[in-house]
Coordinates of N, CA and C in Angstrom, one line a residue:
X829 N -11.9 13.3 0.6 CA -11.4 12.0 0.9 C -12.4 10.9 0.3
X830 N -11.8 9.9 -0.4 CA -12.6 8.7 -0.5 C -13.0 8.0 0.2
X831 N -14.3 7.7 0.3 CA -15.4 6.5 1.2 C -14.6 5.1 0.7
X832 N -14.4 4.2 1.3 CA -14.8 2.6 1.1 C -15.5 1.7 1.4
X833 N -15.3 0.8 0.6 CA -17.1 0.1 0.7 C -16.4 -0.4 1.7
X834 N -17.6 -1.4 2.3 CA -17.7 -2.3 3.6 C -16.7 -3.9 3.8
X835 N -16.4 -4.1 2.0 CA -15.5 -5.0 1.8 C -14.0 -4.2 1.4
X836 N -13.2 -3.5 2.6 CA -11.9 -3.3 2.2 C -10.9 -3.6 2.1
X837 N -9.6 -3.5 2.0 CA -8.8 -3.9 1.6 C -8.3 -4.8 2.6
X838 N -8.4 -5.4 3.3 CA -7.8 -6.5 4.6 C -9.0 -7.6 4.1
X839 N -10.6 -7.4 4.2 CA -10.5 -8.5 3.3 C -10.3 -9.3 2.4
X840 N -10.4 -8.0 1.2 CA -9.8 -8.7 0.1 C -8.8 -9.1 -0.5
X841 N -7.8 -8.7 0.7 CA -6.8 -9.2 1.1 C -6.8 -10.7 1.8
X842 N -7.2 -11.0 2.7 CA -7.5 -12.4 3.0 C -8.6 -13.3 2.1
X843 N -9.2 -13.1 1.1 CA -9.9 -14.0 -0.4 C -9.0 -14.0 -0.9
X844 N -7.7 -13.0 -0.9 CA -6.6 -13.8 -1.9 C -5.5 -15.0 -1.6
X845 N -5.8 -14.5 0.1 CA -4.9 -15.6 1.1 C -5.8 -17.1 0.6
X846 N -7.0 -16.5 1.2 CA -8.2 -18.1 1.0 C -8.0 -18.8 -0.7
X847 N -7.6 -17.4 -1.8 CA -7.8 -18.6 -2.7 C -6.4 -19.3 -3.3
X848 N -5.0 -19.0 -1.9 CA -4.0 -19.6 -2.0 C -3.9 -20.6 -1.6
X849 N -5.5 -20.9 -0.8 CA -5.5 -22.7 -0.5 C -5.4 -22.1 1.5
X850 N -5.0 -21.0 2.0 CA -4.1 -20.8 3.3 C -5.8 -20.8 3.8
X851 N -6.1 -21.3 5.1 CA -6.8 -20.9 6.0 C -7.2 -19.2 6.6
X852 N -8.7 -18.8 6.8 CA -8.8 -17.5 6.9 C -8.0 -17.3 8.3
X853 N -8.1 -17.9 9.5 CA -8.3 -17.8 10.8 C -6.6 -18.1 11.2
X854 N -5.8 -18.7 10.3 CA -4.7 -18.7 9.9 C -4.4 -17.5 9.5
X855 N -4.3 -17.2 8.3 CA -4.0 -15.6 8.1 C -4.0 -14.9 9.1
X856 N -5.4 -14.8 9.5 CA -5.6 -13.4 10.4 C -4.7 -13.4 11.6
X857 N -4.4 -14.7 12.1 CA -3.5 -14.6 13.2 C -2.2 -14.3 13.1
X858 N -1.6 -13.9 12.1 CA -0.4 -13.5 11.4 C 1.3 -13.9 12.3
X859 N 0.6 -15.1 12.8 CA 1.8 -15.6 13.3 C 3.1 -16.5 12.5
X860 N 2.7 -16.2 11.4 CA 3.2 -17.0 10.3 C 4.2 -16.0 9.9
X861 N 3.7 -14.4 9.6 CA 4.1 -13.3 8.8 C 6.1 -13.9 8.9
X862 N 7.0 -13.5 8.0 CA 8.0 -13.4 7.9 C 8.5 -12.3 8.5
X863 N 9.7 -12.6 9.4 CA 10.2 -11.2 9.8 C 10.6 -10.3 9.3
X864 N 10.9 -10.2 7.7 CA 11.1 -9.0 7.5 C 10.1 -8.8 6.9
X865 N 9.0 -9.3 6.5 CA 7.9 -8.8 6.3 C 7.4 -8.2 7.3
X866 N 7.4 -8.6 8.5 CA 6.4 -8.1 9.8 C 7.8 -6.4 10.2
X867 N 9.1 -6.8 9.9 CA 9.4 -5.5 10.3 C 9.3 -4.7 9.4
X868 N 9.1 -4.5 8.0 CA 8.5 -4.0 7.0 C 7.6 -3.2 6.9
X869 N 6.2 -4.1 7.5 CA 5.3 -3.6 7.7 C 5.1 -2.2 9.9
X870 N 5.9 -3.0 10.2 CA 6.2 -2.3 11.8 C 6.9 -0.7 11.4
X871 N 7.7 -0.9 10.1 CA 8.6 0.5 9.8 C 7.5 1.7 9.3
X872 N 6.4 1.0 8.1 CA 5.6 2.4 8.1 C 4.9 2.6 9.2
X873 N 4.3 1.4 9.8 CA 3.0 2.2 10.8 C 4.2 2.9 11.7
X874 N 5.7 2.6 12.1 CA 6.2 3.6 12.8 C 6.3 5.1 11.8
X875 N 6.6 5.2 10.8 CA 6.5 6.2 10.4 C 5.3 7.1 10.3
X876 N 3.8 6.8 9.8 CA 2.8 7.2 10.3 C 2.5 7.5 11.5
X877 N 3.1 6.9 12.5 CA 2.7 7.0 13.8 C 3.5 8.3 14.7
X878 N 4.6 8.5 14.3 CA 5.3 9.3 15.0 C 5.8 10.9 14.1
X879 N 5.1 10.5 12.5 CA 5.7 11.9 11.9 C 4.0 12.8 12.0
X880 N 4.7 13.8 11.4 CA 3.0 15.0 11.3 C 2.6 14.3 10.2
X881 N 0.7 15.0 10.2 CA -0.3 14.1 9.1 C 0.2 14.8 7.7
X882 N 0.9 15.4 7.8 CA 1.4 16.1 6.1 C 2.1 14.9 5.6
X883 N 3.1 14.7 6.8 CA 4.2 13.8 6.2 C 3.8 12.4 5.7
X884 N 3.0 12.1 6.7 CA 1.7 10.9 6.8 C 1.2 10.7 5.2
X885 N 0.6 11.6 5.1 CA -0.1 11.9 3.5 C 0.9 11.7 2.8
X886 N 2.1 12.4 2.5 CA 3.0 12.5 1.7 C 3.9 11.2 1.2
X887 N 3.9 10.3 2.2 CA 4.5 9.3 2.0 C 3.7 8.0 1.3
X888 N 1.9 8.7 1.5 CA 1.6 7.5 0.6 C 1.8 8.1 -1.1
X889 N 2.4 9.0 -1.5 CA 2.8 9.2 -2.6 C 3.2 7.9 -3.5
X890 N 3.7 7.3 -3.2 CA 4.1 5.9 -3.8 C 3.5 5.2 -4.7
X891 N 2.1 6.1 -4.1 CA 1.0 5.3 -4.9 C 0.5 6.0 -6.5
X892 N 1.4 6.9 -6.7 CA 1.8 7.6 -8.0 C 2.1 6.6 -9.1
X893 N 3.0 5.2 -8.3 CA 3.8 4.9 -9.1 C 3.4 3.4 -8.9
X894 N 2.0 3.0 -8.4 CA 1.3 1.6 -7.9 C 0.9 0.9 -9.7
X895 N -0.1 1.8 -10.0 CA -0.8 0.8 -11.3 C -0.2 0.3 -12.1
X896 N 0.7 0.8 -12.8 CA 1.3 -0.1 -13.5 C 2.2 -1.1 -13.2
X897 N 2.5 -1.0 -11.7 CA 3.3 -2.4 -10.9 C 2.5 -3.5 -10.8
X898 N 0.9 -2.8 -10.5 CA -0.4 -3.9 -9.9 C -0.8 -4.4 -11.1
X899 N -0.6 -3.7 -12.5 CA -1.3 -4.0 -13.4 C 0.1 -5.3 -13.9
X900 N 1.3 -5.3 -14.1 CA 2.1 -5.8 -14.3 C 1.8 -7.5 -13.2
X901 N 1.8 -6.9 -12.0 CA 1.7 -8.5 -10.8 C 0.6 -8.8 -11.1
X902 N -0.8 -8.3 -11.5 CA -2.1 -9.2 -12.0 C -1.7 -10.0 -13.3
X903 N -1.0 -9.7 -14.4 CA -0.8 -10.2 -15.8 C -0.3 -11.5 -15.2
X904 N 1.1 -11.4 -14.2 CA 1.6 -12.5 -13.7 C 1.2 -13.6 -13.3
X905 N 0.3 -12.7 -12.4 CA -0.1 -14.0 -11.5 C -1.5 -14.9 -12.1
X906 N -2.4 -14.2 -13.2 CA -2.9 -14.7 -14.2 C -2.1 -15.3 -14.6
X907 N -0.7 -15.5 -15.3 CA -0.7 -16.0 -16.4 C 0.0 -17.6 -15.4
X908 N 0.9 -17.5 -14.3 CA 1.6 -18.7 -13.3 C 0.7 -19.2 -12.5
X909 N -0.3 -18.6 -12.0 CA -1.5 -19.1 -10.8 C -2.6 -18.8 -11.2
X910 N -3.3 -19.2 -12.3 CA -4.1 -19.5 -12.8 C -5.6 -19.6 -11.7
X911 N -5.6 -20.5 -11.1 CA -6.4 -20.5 -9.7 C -6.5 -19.5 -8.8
X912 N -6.0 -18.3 -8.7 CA -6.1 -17.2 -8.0 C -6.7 -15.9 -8.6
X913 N -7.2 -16.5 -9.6 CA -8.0 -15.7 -10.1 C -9.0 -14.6 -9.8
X914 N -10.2 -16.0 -9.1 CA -10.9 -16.0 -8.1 C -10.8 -14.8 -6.5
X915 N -9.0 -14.7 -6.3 CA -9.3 -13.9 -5.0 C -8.6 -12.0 -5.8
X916 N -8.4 -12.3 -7.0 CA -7.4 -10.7 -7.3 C -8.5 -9.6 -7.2
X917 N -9.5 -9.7 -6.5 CA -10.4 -8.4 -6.4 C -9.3 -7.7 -5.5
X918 N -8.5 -7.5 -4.5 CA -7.6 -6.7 -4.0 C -6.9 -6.0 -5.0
X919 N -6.1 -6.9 -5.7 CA -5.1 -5.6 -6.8 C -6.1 -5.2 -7.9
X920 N -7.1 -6.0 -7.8 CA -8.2 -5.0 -9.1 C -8.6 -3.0 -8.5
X921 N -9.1 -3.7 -7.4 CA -9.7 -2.4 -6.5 C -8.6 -1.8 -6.7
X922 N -7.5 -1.6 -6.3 CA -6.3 -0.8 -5.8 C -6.1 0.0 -7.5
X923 N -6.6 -1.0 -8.7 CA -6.0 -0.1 -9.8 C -6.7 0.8 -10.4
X924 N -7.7 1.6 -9.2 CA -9.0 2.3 -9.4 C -8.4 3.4 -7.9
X925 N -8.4 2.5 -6.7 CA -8.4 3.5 -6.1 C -6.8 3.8 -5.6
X926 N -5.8 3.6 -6.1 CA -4.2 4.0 -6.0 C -4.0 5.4 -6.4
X927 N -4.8 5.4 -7.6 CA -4.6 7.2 -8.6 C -5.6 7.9 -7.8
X928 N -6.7 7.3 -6.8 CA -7.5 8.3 -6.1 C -6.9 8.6 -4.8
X929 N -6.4 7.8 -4.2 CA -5.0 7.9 -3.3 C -3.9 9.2 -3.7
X930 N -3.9 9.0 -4.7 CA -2.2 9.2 -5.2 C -2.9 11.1 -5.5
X931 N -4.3 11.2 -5.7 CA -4.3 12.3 -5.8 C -4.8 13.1 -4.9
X932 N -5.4 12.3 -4.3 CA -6.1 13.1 -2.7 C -4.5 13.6 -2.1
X933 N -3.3 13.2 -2.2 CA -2.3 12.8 -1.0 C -1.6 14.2 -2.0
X934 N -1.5 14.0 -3.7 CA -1.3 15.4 -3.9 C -1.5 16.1 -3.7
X935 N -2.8 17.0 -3.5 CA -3.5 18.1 -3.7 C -3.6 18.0 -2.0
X936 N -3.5 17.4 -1.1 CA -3.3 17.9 0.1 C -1.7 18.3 0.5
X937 N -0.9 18.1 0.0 CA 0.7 17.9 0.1 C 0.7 19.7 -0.6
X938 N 0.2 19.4 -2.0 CA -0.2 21.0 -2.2 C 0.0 22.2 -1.5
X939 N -1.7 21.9 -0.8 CA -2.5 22.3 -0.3 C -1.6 23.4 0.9
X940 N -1.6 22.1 1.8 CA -0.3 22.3 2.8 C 1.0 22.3 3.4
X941 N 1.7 22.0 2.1 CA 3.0 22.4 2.6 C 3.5 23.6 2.3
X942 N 3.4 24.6 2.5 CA 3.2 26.0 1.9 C 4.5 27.0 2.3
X943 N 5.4 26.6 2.9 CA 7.0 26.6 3.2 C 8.0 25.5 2.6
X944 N 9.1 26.2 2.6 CA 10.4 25.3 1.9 C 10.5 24.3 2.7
X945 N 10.6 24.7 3.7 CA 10.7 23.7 5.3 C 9.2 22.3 5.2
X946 N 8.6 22.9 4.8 CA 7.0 21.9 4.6 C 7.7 20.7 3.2
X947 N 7.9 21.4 1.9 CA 8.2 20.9 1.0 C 9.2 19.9 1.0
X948 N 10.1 20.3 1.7 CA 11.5 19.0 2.0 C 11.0 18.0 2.9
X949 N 10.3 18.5 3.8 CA 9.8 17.3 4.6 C 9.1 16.2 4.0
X950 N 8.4 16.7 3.1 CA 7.3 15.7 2.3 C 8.0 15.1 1.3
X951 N 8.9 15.9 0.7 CA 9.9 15.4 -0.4 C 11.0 13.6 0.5
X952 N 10.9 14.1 1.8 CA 11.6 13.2 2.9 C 10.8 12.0 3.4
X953 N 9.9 12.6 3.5 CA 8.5 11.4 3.4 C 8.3 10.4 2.9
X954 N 8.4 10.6 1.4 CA 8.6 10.1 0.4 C 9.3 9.1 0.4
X955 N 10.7 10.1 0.4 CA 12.2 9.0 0.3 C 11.7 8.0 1.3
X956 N 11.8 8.1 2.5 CA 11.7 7.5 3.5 C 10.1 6.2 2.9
X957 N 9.8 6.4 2.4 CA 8.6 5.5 2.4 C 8.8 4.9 1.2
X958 N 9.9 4.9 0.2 CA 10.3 4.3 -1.1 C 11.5 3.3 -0.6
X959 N 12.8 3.8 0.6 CA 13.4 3.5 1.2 C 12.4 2.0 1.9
X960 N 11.4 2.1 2.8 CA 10.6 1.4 3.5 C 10.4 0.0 2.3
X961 N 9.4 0.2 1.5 CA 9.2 -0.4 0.1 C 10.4 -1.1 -0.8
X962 N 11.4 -0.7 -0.5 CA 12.7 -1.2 -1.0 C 13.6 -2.3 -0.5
X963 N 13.0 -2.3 1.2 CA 13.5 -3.2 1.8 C 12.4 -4.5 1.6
X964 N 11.4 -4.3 0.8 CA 10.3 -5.3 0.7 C 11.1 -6.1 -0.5
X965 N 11.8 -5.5 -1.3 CA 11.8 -6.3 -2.5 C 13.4 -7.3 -2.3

């Protein structure tokens, strides 16, 4: 498993909020979030929360198919928000550690799903967590 540094991804997630002009303490109170963002985000952690850690694993598979989306939304948002420069250390990190994600979540999916019954599930996982992602767009 990969270690992360002390600056993770929720902060660097809120330096990109801060260099949208938004308030930190604002953010963090996420009373703002949009509802289908907030049930968006409520659908994976139910998913994580109630399936087995294979499935768990399996569904961050997604992240197979992250860098060249992240690398595509950094070109963007360089080239329209010029000013947020300053906060994209979040989608920088992610286009380093998505493929270390994407392969830890492999090679344990591998590892252990070692029945047809294992393999559909995670194959399910998936769906279900591309399904999840789909309602974001």
């Amino acid at each position: 498993m990969v270690m992360r540094s002390a600056t993770g991804g929720i902060l660097r997630w809120i330096k990109l909020a801060e260099a949208t002009g938004l308030d930190r303490e604002r953010v963090m109170r996420g009373n703002e979030v949009l509802p289908a963002t907030r049930f968006i985000g409520n659908e994976y952690i139910n998913l994580v929360r109630t399936r087995p850690f294979l499935e768990c694993v399996a569904s961050s598979l997604t992240e197979l198919f992250s860098r060249d989306l992240i690398t595509l939304r950094m070109e963007k948002l360089r080239a329209h928000y010029p000013w947020l420069v300053s906060g994209l250390d979040y989608f920088e990190a992610r286009l380093t550690e998505a493929p270390e994600d994407a392969a830890f979540a492999m090679q344990y999916a591998f590892d252990h799903a070692t029945t047809r019954a294992d393999q559909e599930r995670v194959i399910q996982a998936l769906r279900d967590k591309c399904d999840i992602l789909w309602g974001a767009a």
